[in-house]
């Protein structure tokens, strides 16, 4: 197969494995140059300026419009929304969506400079990426405060704290995880907004998370009542996350 059409999937970065997956089309240097050329063409109005930055803040997608200030060497300077600048300052990386990229792939990049007050960022080290998070069927939010959860089947218990939740699944951080088969059915026990819930669920996988424990993922099938409570919890968490962004911008 010709090099120009060959696509190799690379192992995704551990922290972002479920958000994006790096892709090589030709080689790292050539891909970076091709992506920068797209920005150069947009800056020179040879292509329509049609792109957006994307970050995930506690699993909530944050994407605002951006303006190209200039392209110099392998770097692209942008004017961005202050919320986007703040997240870039914290995470030092972002995803970019643009229909001009190769085969409609996304792009991952790093920030070499971020000024929240001036709403200015300089991006570099561009790589193609598949944006996996956009394939999610349900909105997911990360939970920061400890929230106990346990999954039970028979006499077996997997107990820990909630990491994130959506209408179709949850992740928990557990210290000890007994051997459990994939697709093992059971019941998840947790309380949201003071309401105790028992939700049928299925064990999906367990992965060492680097925090002296294991992250366990479960699919859930909430009934109408539980689905409503989860939906309210997710909405409230989204409101809190946006307020956190506003508060952090205010103290910059």
Coordinates of C-alpha atoms in Angstrom, one line a residue:
X1 CA 0.0 0.0 0.0
X2 CA 1.5 3.5 -0.9
X3 CA 2.8 5.5 2.0
X4 CA 0.5 8.4 1.2
X5 CA -2.6 6.2 1.8
X6 CA -1.3 4.1 4.6
X7 CA -2.9 4.8 8.0
X8 CA -1.4 3.4 11.2
X9 CA -3.2 3.6 14.5
X10 CA -0.9 4.4 17.4
X11 CA -1.5 3.5 21.1
X12 CA -3.5 6.4 22.7
X13 CA -2.1 8.3 25.6
X14 CA -3.2 6.7 28.8
X15 CA -5.0 9.7 30.4
X16 CA -7.0 10.4 27.2
X17 CA -7.4 6.8 25.8
X18 CA -11.2 7.1 25.8
X19 CA -11.2 10.6 24.4
X20 CA -8.8 10.4 21.5
X21 CA -6.5 8.0 19.7
X22 CA -3.4 9.3 17.8
X23 CA -3.2 8.3 14.1
X24 CA -0.2 8.5 11.7
X25 CA -1.0 9.0 8.0
X26 CA 2.6 9.4 6.6
X27 CA 5.0 10.1 9.4
X28 CA 5.1 12.5 12.3
X29 CA 7.0 15.3 10.6
X30 CA 4.9 15.1 7.3
X31 CA 1.6 15.0 9.2
X32 CA 2.6 18.0 11.3
X33 CA 3.6 19.9 8.2
X34 CA 0.3 19.0 6.4
X35 CA -1.7 20.2 9.4
X36 CA 0.2 23.5 9.7
X37 CA -0.3 24.0 5.9
X38 CA -4.1 23.8 6.4
X39 CA -3.9 26.6 9.0
X40 CA -1.6 28.6 6.6
X41 CA -4.1 28.2 3.8
X42 CA -7.0 29.3 6.1
X43 CA -5.0 32.3 7.4
X44 CA -4.4 33.3 3.7
X45 CA -8.1 32.8 2.9
X46 CA -7.2 30.0 0.4
X47 CA -9.5 27.8 2.5
X48 CA -12.5 28.7 4.4
X49 CA -11.7 29.4 8.1
X50 CA -13.7 26.5 9.5
X51 CA -12.3 24.9 12.6
X52 CA -12.9 24.5 16.3
X53 CA -10.9 23.7 19.4
X54 CA -12.2 21.0 21.7
X55 CA -11.3 20.2 25.3
X56 CA -12.9 18.0 27.9
X57 CA -13.2 19.5 31.3
X58 CA -14.3 16.9 33.9
X59 CA -15.6 14.9 30.8
X60 CA -17.8 17.9 29.7
X61 CA -16.9 19.0 26.1
X62 CA -15.8 22.7 25.9
X63 CA -15.6 24.1 22.4
X64 CA -15.7 27.8 21.4
X65 CA -14.9 29.7 18.3
X66 CA -11.3 30.7 17.6
X67 CA -9.6 33.1 15.3
X68 CA -6.2 32.6 13.5
X69 CA -3.8 35.4 14.4
X70 CA -0.9 34.0 12.4
X71 CA 1.2 31.0 11.4
X72 CA 5.0 31.1 12.0
X73 CA 7.2 28.0 11.4
X74 CA 5.4 25.0 12.9
X75 CA 3.3 27.1 15.3
X76 CA -0.2 28.6 15.1
X77 CA -1.3 31.5 17.1
X78 CA -5.0 31.8 17.9
X79 CA -7.4 34.2 19.7
X80 CA -9.6 32.0 21.8
X81 CA -12.4 32.1 24.4
X82 CA -11.1 32.7 27.9
X83 CA -12.6 29.4 29.1
X84 CA -10.7 27.6 26.4
X85 CA -7.5 29.4 27.3
X86 CA -7.9 28.4 30.9
X87 CA -8.3 24.7 30.1
X88 CA -5.4 24.9 27.7
X89 CA -3.3 26.4 30.4
X90 CA -4.2 23.6 32.8
X91 CA -4.1 20.6 30.3
X92 CA -1.4 22.0 27.9
X93 CA -3.2 20.2 25.0
X94 CA -6.3 20.3 22.9
X95 CA -8.1 18.7 20.0
X96 CA -9.0 20.4 16.8
X97 CA -11.9 19.7 14.4
X98 CA -11.7 20.9 10.8
X99 CA -13.2 19.5 7.6
X100 CA -9.9 20.4 5.7
X101 CA -7.9 17.8 7.6
X102 CA -7.0 14.5 6.0
X103 CA -10.0 12.2 5.7
X104 CA -11.9 14.4 8.2
X105 CA -9.7 13.2 11.0
X106 CA -9.3 15.3 14.1
X107 CA -6.0 16.8 15.3
X108 CA -4.3 16.7 18.7
X109 CA -1.8 19.4 19.6
X110 CA 0.1 21.0 22.5
X111 CA 0.2 24.6 23.7
X112 CA 3.6 26.3 23.8
X113 CA 2.1 29.5 25.1
X114 CA -1.1 30.5 26.9
X115 CA -2.2 33.9 28.1
X116 CA -5.7 33.7 29.7
X117 CA -6.0 37.4 30.2
X118 CA -5.1 38.2 26.5
X119 CA -7.1 35.1 25.3
X120 CA -4.1 34.1 23.2
X121 CA -2.6 30.6 22.7
X122 CA 0.2 29.3 20.5
X123 CA -0.2 25.7 19.4
X124 CA 2.4 23.3 18.0
X125 CA 3.3 19.6 17.7
X126 CA 0.3 18.6 15.7
X127 CA -0.8 15.0 15.1
X128 CA -3.9 13.4 13.5
X129 CA -6.3 11.8 15.9
X130 CA -9.6 9.9 16.1
X131 CA -11.8 11.7 18.6
X132 CA -13.4 8.8 20.3
X133 CA -15.4 10.8 22.9
X134 CA -17.7 12.1 20.1
X135 CA -18.9 8.6 19.6
X136 CA -20.3 8.4 23.1
X137 CA -24.0 7.8 23.2
X138 CA -24.6 9.6 26.5
X139 CA -23.3 12.7 28.2
X140 CA -20.7 11.9 30.8
X141 CA -19.5 14.0 33.8
X142 CA -16.6 13.5 36.2
X143 CA -17.3 13.5 39.9
X144 CA -14.6 15.1 42.1
X145 CA -16.0 14.7 45.6
X146 CA -16.0 11.1 47.1
X147 CA -19.2 9.3 46.4
X148 CA -19.4 5.7 47.5
X149 CA -20.5 3.0 45.0
X150 CA -20.6 -0.8 45.2
X151 CA -21.4 -3.4 42.6
X152 CA -22.7 -6.7 43.9
X153 CA -23.4 -10.1 42.4
X154 CA -24.0 -13.1 44.7
X155 CA -21.6 -12.7 47.6
X156 CA -19.1 -10.7 45.6
X157 CA -18.7 -6.9 46.2
X158 CA -16.7 -4.4 44.3
X159 CA -16.7 -1.2 46.3
X160 CA -15.1 2.2 45.6
X161 CA -15.8 5.8 44.8
X162 CA -17.5 7.2 41.7
X163 CA -15.2 8.5 39.0
X164 CA -17.7 9.5 36.3
X165 CA -21.3 8.8 35.3
X166 CA -23.5 8.9 32.3
X167 CA -27.0 7.6 31.6
X168 CA -25.5 4.4 30.2
X169 CA -22.5 3.7 32.4
X170 CA -20.3 4.5 35.4
X171 CA -16.7 4.2 36.4
X172 CA -15.5 3.7 39.9
X173 CA -12.1 3.8 41.6
X174 CA -11.6 0.7 43.8
X175 CA -8.7 -0.5 45.9
X176 CA -9.4 -4.2 45.7
X177 CA -11.2 -5.9 42.8
X178 CA -12.0 -9.6 43.0
X179 CA -11.6 -11.5 39.7
X180 CA -14.7 -10.8 37.7
X181 CA -15.8 -12.0 34.3
X182 CA -16.5 -9.5 31.6
X183 CA -20.3 -9.2 31.1
X184 CA -20.9 -10.3 34.7
X185 CA -24.3 -8.9 35.7
X186 CA -25.1 -7.5 39.0
X187 CA -26.5 -4.4 40.8
X188 CA -24.9 -1.0 41.4
X189 CA -25.7 0.7 44.7
X190 CA -25.1 4.5 45.0
X191 CA -26.8 7.6 46.2
X192 CA -27.2 10.7 44.0
X193 CA -28.5 14.0 45.5
X194 CA -29.5 12.1 48.7
X195 CA -31.5 9.5 46.8
X196 CA -30.4 5.8 47.1
X197 CA -30.4 3.9 43.9
X198 CA -30.1 0.2 42.9
X199 CA -29.4 0.0 39.2
X200 CA -28.9 -3.2 37.2
X201 CA -25.5 -3.2 35.6
X202 CA -22.8 -5.2 33.8
X203 CA -19.1 -5.4 34.6
X204 CA -17.1 -4.2 31.5
X205 CA -13.4 -4.0 32.5
X206 CA -10.9 -3.2 35.2
X207 CA -7.8 -1.2 34.5
X208 CA -4.9 -0.2 36.9
X209 CA -5.2 3.6 37.1
X210 CA -1.8 4.6 38.5
X211 CA -3.4 5.9 41.7
X212 CA -2.8 2.8 43.9
X213 CA -6.1 1.3 42.7
X214 CA -8.2 0.2 39.8
X215 CA -10.8 1.9 37.7
X216 CA -13.8 -0.4 37.0
X217 CA -16.2 0.4 34.2
X218 CA -19.8 -0.8 34.2
X219 CA -22.7 -0.5 31.8
X220 CA -26.0 0.3 33.5
X221 CA -29.7 0.0 32.6
X222 CA -31.5 2.5 34.8
X223 CA -35.3 2.4 35.1
X224 CA -37.3 5.6 34.5
X225 CA -36.9 6.9 38.0
X226 CA -33.2 6.2 38.2
X227 CA -32.7 7.7 34.7
X228 CA -34.4 10.9 35.7
X229 CA -32.3 11.2 38.9
X230 CA -29.1 10.5 36.9
X231 CA -30.1 13.1 34.3
X232 CA -30.7 15.8 37.0
X233 CA -27.4 14.9 38.6
X234 CA -25.5 15.2 35.3
X235 CA -27.2 18.5 34.5
X236 CA -26.3 20.0 37.9
X237 CA -22.8 18.8 37.6
X238 CA -22.5 20.5 34.2
X239 CA -23.7 23.7 35.7
X240 CA -21.1 23.4 38.5
X241 CA -18.3 22.7 36.0
X242 CA -19.1 25.8 33.9
X243 CA -19.3 27.9 37.1
X244 CA -15.9 26.5 38.1
X245 CA -14.5 27.7 34.8
X246 CA -16.0 31.1 35.3
X247 CA -14.6 31.3 38.9
X248 CA -11.1 30.2 37.8
X249 CA -11.1 32.8 35.0
X250 CA -12.1 35.5 37.5
X251 CA -9.0 34.9 39.7
X252 CA -6.5 34.7 36.8

